[in-house]
Coordinates of C-alpha atoms (C1' of nucleotides) in Angstrom, one line a residue:
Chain A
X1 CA 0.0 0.0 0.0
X2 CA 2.9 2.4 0.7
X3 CA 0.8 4.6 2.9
X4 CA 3.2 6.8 4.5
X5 CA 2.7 9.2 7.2
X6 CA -0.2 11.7 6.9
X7 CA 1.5 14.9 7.8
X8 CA 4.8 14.3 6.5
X9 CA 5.1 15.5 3.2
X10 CA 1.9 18.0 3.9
X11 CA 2.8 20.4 0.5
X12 CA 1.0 22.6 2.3
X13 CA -1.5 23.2 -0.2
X14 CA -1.7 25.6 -3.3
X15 CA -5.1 27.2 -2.3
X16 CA -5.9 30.5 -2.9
X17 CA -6.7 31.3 0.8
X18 CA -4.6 29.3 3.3
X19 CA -7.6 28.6 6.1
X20 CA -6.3 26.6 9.0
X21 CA -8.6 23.7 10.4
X22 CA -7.5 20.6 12.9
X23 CA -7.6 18.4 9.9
X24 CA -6.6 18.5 6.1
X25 CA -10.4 18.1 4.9
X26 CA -11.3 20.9 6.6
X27 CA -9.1 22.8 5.6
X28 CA -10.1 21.7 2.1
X29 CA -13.3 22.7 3.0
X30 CA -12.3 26.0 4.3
X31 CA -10.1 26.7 1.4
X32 CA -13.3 26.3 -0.9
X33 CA -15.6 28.4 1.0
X34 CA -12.3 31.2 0.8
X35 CA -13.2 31.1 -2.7
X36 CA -16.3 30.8 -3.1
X37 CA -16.2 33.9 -0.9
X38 CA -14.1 35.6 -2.9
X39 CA -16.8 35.1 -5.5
X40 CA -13.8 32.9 -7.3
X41 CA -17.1 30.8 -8.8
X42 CA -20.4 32.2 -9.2
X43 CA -24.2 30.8 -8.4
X44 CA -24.6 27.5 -10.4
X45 CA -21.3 27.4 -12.2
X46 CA -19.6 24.7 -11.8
X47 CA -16.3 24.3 -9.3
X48 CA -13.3 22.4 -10.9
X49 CA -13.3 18.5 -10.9
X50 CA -12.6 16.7 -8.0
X51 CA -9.0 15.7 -9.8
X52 CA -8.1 19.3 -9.8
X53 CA -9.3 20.1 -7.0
X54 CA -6.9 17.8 -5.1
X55 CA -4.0 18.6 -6.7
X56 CA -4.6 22.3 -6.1
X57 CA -5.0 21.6 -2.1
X58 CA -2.3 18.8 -2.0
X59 CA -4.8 16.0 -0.7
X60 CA -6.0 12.8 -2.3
X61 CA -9.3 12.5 -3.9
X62 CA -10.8 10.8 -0.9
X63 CA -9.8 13.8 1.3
X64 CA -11.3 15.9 -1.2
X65 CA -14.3 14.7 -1.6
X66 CA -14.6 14.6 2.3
X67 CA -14.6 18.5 1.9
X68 CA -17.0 18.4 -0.5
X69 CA -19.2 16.1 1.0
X70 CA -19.7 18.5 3.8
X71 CA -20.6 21.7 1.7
X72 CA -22.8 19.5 0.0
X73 CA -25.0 18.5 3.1
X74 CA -24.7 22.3 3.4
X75 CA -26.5 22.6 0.4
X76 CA -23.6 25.0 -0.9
X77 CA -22.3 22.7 -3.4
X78 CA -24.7 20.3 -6.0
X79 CA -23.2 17.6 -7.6
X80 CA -24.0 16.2 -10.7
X81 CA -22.5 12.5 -12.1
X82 CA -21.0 13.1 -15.1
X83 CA -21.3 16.6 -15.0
X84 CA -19.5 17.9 -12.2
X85 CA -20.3 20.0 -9.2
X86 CA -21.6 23.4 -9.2
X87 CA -22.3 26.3 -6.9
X88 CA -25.9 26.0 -5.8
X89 CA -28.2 27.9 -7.2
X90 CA -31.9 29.2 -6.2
X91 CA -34.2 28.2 -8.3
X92 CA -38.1 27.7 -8.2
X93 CA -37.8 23.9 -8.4
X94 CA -34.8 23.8 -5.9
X95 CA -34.8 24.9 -2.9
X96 CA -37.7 27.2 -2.8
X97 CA -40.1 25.3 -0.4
X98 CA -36.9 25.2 1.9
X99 CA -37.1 29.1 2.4
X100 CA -41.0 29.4 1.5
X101 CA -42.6 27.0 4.2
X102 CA -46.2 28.4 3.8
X103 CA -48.6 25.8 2.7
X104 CA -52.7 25.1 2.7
X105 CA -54.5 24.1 5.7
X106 CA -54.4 20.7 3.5
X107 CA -50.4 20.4 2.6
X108 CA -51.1 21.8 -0.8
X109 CA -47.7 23.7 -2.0
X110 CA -48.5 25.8 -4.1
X111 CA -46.0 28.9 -5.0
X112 CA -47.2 32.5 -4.7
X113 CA -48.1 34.9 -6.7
X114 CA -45.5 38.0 -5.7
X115 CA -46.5 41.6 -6.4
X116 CA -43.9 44.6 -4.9
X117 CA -46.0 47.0 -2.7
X118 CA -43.4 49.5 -1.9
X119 CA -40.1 50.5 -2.1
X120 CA -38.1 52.8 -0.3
X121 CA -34.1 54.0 1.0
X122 CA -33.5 54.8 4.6
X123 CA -30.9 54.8 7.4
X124 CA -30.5 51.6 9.3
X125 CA -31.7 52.3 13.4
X126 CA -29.3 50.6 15.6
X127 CA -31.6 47.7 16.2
X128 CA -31.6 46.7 11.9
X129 CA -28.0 47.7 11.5
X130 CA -26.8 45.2 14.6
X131 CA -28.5 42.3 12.8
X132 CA -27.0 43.4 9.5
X133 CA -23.7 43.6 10.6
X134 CA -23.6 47.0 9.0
X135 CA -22.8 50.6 11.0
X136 CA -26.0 52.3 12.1
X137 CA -27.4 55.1 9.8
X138 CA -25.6 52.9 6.8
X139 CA -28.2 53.2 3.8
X140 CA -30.6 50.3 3.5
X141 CA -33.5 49.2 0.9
X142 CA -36.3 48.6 2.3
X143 CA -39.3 46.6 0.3
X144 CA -42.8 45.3 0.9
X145 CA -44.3 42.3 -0.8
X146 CA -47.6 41.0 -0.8
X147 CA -48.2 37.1 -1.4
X148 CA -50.9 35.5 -2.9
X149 CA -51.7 31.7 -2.7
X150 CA -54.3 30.2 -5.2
X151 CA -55.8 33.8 -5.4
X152 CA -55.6 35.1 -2.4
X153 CA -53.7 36.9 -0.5
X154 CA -51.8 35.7 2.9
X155 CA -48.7 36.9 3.2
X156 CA -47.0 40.5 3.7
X157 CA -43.1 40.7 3.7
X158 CA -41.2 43.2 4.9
X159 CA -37.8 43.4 3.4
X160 CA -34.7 44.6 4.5
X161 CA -31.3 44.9 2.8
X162 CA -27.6 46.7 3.0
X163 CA -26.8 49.2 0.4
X164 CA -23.5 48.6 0.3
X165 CA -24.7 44.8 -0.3
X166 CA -26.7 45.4 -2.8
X167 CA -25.3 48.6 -4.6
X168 CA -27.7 49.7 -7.8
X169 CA -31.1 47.9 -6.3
X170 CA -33.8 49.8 -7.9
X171 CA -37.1 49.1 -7.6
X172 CA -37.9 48.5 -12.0
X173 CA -35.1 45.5 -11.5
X174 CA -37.0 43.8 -8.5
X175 CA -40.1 43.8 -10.3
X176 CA -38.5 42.6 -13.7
X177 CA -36.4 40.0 -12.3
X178 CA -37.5 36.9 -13.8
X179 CA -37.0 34.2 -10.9
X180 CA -36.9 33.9 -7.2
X181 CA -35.8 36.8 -5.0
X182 CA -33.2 34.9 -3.7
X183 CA -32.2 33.7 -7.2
X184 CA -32.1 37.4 -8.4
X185 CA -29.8 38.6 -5.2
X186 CA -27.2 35.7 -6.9
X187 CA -27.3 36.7 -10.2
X188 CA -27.2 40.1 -9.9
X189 CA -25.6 40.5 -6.7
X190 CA -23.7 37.4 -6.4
X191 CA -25.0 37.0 -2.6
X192 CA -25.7 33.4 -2.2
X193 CA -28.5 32.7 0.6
X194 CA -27.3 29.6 2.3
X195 CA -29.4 29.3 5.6
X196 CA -31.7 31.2 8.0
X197 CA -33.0 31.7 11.3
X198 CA -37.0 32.2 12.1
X199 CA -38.4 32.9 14.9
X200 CA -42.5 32.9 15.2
X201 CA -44.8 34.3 16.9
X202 CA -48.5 36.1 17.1
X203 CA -48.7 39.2 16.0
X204 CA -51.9 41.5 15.6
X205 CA -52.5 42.9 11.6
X206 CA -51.8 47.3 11.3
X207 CA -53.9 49.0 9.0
X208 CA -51.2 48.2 6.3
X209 CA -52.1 44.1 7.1
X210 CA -55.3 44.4 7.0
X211 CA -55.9 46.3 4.4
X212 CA -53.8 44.2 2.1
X213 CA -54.7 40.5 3.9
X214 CA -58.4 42.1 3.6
X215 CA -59.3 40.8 7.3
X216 CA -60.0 43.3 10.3
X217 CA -57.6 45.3 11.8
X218 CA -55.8 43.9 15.1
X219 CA -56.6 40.2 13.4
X220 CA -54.1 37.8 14.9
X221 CA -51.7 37.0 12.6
X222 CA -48.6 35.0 12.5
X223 CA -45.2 37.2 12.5
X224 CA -41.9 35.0 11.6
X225 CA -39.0 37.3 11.9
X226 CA -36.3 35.9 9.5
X227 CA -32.3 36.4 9.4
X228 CA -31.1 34.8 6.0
X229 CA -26.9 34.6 5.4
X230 CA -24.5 34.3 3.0
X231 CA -21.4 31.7 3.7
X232 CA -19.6 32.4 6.8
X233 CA -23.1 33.5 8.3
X234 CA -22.5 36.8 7.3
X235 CA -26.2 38.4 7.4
X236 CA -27.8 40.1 4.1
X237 CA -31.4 40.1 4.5
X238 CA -34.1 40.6 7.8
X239 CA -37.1 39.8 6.9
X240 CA -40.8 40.3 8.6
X241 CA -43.5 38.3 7.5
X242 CA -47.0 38.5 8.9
X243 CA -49.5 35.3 7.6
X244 CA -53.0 34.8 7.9
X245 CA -53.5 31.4 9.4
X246 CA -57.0 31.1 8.5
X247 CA -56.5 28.7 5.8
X248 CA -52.7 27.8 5.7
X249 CA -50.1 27.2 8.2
X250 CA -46.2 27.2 8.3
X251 CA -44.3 24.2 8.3
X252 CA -41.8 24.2 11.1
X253 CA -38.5 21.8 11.0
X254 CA -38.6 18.3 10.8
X255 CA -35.8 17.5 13.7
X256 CA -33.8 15.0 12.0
X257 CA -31.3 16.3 9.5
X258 CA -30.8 19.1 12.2
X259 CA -28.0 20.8 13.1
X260 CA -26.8 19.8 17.2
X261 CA -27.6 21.8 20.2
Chain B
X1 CA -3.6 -2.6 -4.8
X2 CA -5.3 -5.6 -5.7
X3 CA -8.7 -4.1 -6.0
X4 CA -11.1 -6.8 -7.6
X5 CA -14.4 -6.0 -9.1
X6 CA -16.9 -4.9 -6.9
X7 CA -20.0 -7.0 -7.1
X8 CA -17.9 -10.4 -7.9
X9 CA -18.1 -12.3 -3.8
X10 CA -20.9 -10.3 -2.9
X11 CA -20.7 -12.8 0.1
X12 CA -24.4 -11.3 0.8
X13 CA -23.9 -10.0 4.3
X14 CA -25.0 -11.9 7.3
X15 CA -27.8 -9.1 7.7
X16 CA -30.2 -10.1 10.5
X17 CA -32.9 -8.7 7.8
X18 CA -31.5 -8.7 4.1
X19 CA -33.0 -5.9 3.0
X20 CA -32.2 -4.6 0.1
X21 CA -31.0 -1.2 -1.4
X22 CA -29.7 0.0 -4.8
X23 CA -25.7 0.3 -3.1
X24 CA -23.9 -1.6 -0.6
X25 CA -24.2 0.8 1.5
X26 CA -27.3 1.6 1.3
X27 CA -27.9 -2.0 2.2
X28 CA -25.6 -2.1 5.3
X29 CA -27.3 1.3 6.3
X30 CA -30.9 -0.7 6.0
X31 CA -29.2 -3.8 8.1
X32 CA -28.7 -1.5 10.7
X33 CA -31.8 0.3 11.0
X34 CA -34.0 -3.3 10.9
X35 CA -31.7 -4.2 13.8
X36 CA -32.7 -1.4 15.6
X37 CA -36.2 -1.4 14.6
X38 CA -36.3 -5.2 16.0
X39 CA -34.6 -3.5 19.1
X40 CA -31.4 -5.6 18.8
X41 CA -29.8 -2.9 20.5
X42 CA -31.7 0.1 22.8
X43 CA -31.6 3.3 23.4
X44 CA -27.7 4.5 24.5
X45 CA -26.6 1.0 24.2
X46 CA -23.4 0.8 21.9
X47 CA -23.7 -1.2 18.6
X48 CA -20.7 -3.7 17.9
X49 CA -17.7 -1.7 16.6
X50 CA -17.0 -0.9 13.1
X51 CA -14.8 -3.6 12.6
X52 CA -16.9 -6.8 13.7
X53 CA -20.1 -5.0 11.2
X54 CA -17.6 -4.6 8.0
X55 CA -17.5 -8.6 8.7
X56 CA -21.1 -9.1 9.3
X57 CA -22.5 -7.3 6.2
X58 CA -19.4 -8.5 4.0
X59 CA -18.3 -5.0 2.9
X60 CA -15.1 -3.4 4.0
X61 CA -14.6 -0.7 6.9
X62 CA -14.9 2.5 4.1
X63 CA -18.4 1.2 3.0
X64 CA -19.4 0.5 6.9
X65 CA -18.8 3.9 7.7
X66 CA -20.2 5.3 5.0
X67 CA -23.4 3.8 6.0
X68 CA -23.4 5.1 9.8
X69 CA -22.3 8.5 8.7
X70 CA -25.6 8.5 7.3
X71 CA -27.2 7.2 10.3
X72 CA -25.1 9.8 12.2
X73 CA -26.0 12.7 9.8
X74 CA -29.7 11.4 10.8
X75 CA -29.5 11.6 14.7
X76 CA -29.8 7.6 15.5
X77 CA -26.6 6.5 16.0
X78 CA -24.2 9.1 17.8
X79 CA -20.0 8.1 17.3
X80 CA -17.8 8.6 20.2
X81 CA -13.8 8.3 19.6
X82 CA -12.2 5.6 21.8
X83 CA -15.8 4.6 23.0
X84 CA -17.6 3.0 20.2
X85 CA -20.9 3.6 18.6
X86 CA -24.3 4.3 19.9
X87 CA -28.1 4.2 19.7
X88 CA -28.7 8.0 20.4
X89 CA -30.7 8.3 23.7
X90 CA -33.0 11.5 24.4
X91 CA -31.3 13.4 26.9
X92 CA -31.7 16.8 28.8
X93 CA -28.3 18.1 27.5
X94 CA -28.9 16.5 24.0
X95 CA -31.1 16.6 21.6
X96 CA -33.6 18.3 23.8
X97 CA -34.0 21.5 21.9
X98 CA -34.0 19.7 18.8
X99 CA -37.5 19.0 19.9
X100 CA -38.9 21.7 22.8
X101 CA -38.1 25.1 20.3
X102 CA -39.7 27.8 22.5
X103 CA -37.7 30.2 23.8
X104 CA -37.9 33.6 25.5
X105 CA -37.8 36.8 23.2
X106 CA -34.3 37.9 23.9
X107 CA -33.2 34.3 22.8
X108 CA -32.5 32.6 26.2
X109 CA -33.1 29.2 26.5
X110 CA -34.6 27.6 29.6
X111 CA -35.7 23.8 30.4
X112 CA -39.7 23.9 31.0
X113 CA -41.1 22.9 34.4
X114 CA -44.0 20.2 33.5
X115 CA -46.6 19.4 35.3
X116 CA -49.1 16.8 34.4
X117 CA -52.1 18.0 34.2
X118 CA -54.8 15.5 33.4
X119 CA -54.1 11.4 31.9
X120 CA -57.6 9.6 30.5
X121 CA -57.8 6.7 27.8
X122 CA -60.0 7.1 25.0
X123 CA -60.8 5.0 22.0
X124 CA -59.0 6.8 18.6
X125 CA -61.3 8.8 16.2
X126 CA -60.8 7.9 12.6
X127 CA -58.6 11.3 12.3
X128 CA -56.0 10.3 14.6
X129 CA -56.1 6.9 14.0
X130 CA -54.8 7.6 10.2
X131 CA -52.6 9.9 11.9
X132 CA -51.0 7.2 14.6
X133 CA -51.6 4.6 12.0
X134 CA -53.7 2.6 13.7
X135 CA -57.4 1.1 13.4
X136 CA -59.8 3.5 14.3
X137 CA -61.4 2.7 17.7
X138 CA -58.4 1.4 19.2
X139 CA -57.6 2.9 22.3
X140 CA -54.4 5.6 22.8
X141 CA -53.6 7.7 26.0
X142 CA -54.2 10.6 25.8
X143 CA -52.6 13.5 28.3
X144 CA -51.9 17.1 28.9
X145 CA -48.8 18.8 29.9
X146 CA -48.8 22.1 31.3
X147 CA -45.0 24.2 30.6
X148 CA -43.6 26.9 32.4
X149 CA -40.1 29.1 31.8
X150 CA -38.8 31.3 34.6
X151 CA -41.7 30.4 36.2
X152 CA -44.2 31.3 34.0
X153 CA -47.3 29.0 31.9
X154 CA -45.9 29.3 28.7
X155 CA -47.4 26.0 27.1
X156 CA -50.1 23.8 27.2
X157 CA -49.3 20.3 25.3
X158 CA -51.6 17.9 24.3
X159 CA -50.5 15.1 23.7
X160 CA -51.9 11.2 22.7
X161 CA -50.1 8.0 21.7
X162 CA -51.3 4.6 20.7
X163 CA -52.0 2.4 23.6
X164 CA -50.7 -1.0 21.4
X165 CA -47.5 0.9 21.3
X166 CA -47.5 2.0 25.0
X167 CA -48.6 -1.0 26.5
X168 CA -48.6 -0.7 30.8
X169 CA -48.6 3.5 30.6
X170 CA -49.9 4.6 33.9
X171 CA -50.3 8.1 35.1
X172 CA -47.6 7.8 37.9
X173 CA -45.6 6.2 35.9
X174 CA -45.6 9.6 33.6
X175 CA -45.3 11.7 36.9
X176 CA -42.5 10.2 37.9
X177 CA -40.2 9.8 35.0
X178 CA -36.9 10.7 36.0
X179 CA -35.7 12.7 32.7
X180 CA -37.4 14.1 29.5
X181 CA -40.9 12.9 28.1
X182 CA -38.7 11.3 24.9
X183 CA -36.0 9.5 27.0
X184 CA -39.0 7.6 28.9
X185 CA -40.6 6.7 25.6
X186 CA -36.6 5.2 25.6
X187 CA -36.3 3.4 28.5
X188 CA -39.8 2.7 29.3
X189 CA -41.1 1.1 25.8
X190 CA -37.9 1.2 23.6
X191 CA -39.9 3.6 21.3
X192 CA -37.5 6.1 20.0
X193 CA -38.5 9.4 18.3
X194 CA -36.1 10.6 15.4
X195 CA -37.9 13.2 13.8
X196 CA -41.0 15.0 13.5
X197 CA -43.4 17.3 11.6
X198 CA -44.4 20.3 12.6
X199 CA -47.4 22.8 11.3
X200 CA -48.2 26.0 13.0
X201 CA -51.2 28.6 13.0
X202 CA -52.9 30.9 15.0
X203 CA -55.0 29.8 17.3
X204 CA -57.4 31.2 20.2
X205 CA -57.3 30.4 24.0
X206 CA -60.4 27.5 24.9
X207 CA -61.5 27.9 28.5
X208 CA -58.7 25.1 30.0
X209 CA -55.8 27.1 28.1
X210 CA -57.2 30.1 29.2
X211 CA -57.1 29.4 32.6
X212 CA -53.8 27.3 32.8
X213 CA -52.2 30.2 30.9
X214 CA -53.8 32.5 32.3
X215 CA -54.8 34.5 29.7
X216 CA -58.7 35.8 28.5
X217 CA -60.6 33.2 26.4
X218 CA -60.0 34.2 23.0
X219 CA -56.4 35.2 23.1
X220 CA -54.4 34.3 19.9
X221 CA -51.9 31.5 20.8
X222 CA -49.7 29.8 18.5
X223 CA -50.8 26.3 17.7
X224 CA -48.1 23.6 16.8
X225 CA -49.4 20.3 15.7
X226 CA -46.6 17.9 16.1
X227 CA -46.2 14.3 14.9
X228 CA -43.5 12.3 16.2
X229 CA -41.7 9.8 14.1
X230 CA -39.8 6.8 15.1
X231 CA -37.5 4.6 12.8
X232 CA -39.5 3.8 8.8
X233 CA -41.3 7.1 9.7
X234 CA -43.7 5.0 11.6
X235 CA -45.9 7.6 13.7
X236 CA -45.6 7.4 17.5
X237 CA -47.0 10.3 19.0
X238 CA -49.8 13.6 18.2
X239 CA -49.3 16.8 19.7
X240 CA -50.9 19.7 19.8
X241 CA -49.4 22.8 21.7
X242 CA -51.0 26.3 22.1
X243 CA -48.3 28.6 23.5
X244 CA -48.3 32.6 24.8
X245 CA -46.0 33.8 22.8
X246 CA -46.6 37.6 24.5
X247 CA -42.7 37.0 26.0
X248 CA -41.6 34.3 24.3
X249 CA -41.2 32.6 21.2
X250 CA -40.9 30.0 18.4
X251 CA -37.5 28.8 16.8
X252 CA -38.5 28.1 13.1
X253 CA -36.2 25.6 11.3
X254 CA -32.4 26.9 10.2
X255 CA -32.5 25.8 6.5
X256 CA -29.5 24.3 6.3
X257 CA -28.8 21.1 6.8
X258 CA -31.8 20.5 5.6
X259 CA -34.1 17.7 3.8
X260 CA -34.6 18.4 -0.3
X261 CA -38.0 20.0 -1.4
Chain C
dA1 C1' -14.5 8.1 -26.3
dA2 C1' -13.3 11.2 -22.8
dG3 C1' -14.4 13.3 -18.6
dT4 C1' -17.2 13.6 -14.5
dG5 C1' -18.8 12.2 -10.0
dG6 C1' -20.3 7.5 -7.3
dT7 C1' -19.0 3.4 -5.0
dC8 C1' -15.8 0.3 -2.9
dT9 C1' -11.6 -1.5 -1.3
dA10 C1' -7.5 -2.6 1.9
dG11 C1' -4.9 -0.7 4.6
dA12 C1' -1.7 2.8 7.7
dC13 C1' -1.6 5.8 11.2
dC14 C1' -3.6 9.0 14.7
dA15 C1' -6.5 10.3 18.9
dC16 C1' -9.1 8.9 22.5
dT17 C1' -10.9 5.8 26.2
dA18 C1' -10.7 2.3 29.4
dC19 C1' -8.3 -1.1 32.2
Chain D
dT1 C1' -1.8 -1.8 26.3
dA2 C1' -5.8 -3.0 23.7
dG3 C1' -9.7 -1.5 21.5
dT4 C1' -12.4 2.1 19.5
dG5 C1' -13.6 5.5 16.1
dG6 C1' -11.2 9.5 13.0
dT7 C1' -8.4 10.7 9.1
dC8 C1' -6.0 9.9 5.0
dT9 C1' -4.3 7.5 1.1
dA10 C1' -4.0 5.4 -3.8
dG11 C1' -6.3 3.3 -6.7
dA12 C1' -10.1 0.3 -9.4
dC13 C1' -14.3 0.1 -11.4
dC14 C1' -19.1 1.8 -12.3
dA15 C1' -22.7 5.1 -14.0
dC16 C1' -23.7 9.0 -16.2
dT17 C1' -23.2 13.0 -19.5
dT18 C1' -21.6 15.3 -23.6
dA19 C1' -19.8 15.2 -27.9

DNA sequence: AAGTGGTCTAGACCACTAC
DNA sequence: TAGTGGTCTAGACCACTTA
């Protein structure tokens, strides 16, 4: 077999950004999130083959596909047999029911009909810029969309972005883009939306709510407050939604697949 | 190397249950969870090591561990270095806020105080009998929880299970259960939850919540309606929550490390 | 046919735990 | 010291995709 000890010959690795982990795989994996980072490649192109890949970061194939493994369950990377592996990419067949968990009272998925209700600049308040990660007063763009589920409406979004994130964000290209919102902050923003935090609770509807829900004002409603981030959990978007219950529901997690703690 | 064609001396595997799966791992993966769903090993008891199942399922130690990586990935088995491998076991420092996902508003998590409130048996209506899978009119358990953080009725659970599945459940029995709700399904009946599904609306306060909460009948609660899964996705448990969310709140899922679709 | 990822092997060495 | 899982290697062969 001629295996020969691990560390001794380590070639340190040719990657772009040296990343340190306790073992060589993550440092693979590091290295690849570096570039990906450094927007090295973009939403759904594809990475270079596993071959090259270990030769670049000095590690056999099994090591490397360890790494890649990993960013994989992530749901960073896609692989493809034959193909290759790619940056993954929003689309509305992939991974749209993971950020859109809204669904009939019967488990019909269904995907919504989006119309923009506003758009608007302003300063961040300390409160927005802290979960940003952005300096208070920074510039921010702030939307409003209304949802509508097999013709009716049931969902209001409240949108919140950096400026400096999303440099040139006018309102004309939100309403032309021709996919998901999330695919549109990748192609034109290359800002990849890899995971998110919710947290839910009851809310009453303002007269903004219930105006476009079309129930009563002070209607309980259901408020999830949403965090989503880039690699490296760096945070791009808060969102507020506010959903009428009466005939959907939001589908929490499913506790297995779940990450520890 | 010496590396001879795959498929060739399939050998089979001594699996206690051959099922079968389209890879060899796949199969090994399905050996083990048939063992553990004929309870060959329980909850927090140690499977035999890596090295004595690469002989009973005929594969070598690289496809073995692929196949409990996946099993590890899924929250059944739970590796520890130097120690072996084991059936995960429902803890109060693990896995518990996998499951109990309310917390207060500023994010600090707290383990409930629970108090059993009421324990009858009934006979199953037809709607949770499709959801248990049982017939209808068999009979289930069915009892209420009451939660409080910091001192404070947060939660009222309501919660029923299949009495075939539960055979010998007594009230003192749940009363005096020396750890989590899950970990005495464990111990008690070698029923072990891996996942669940979770839908949530907006709900109002009946009389009983109302006063256990101590709210006004008619406040808006949020209402989580919870089944629990063990192993094959067979259906052990219904809940139904209704929580104040006026201080606290509702941890939606991360989305990452998440199922497809 | 060439190139990609997918599976599987047979082993060496390391890190950790218990006795 | 013996036994366990954790990492890493070097390669063979399979399945799939594109051309």
């Amino acid at each position: 077999m001629n295996t020969l000890k691990n560390g001794a010959a380590h070639a340190a690795g040719a990657a772009s950004t040296p990343v340190i982990g306790g073992t060589r795989y993550k440092e693979v994996k590091n290295g690849i999130l570096a570039a990906l980072s450094a927007k090295e490649w973009k939403g759904g192109e594809a990475i270079p083959s596993e071959k090259r890949l270990s030769e670049r970061f000095g590690v056999s194939i099994g090591t490397l596909r360890k790494a890649i493994d990993e960013l994989v369950a992530d749901n960073i990377l896609v692989r493809h047999q034959g193909l290759g592996t790619f940056v993954a990419q929003h689309q509305r067949d992939r991974y749209f029911f993971r950020f859109f968990r809204v669904v009939r009272q019967d488990g019909e998925k269904s995907y919504p009909t989006v119309s923009l209700v506003s758009f608007t600049k302003a300063k961040a308040t300390r409160e927005v810029a802290a979960i940003l990660g952005i300096e208070p007063n920074t510039r921010v763009f702030s939307f409003v969309n209304r949802l509508a589920l097999h013709g009716e409406t049931v969902m209001i979004d409240s949108i919140t972005v950096a400026e400096e994130r999303f440099a040139g964000l006018t309102e004309a290209a939100l309403r032309e883009r021709p996919s998901t919102l999330y695919n549109f902050y990748q192609d034109a923003f290359h800002i990849n939306v890899v995971g998110t935090e919710e947290r839910l609770r009851v809310a009453t509807a303002n007269e903004i709510e219930s105006d476009l829900l079309e129930v009563a004002p002070g209607t309980p409603l259901l408020e999830v407050r949403r965090i989503a981030y880039s690699y490296h959990q760096e945070p791009v978007e808060l969102r507020i939604s506010h959903v009428n219950t009466a005939r959907y529901e939001y589908v929490g997690p499913s506790a297995s697949h779940e990450e520890p703690l």
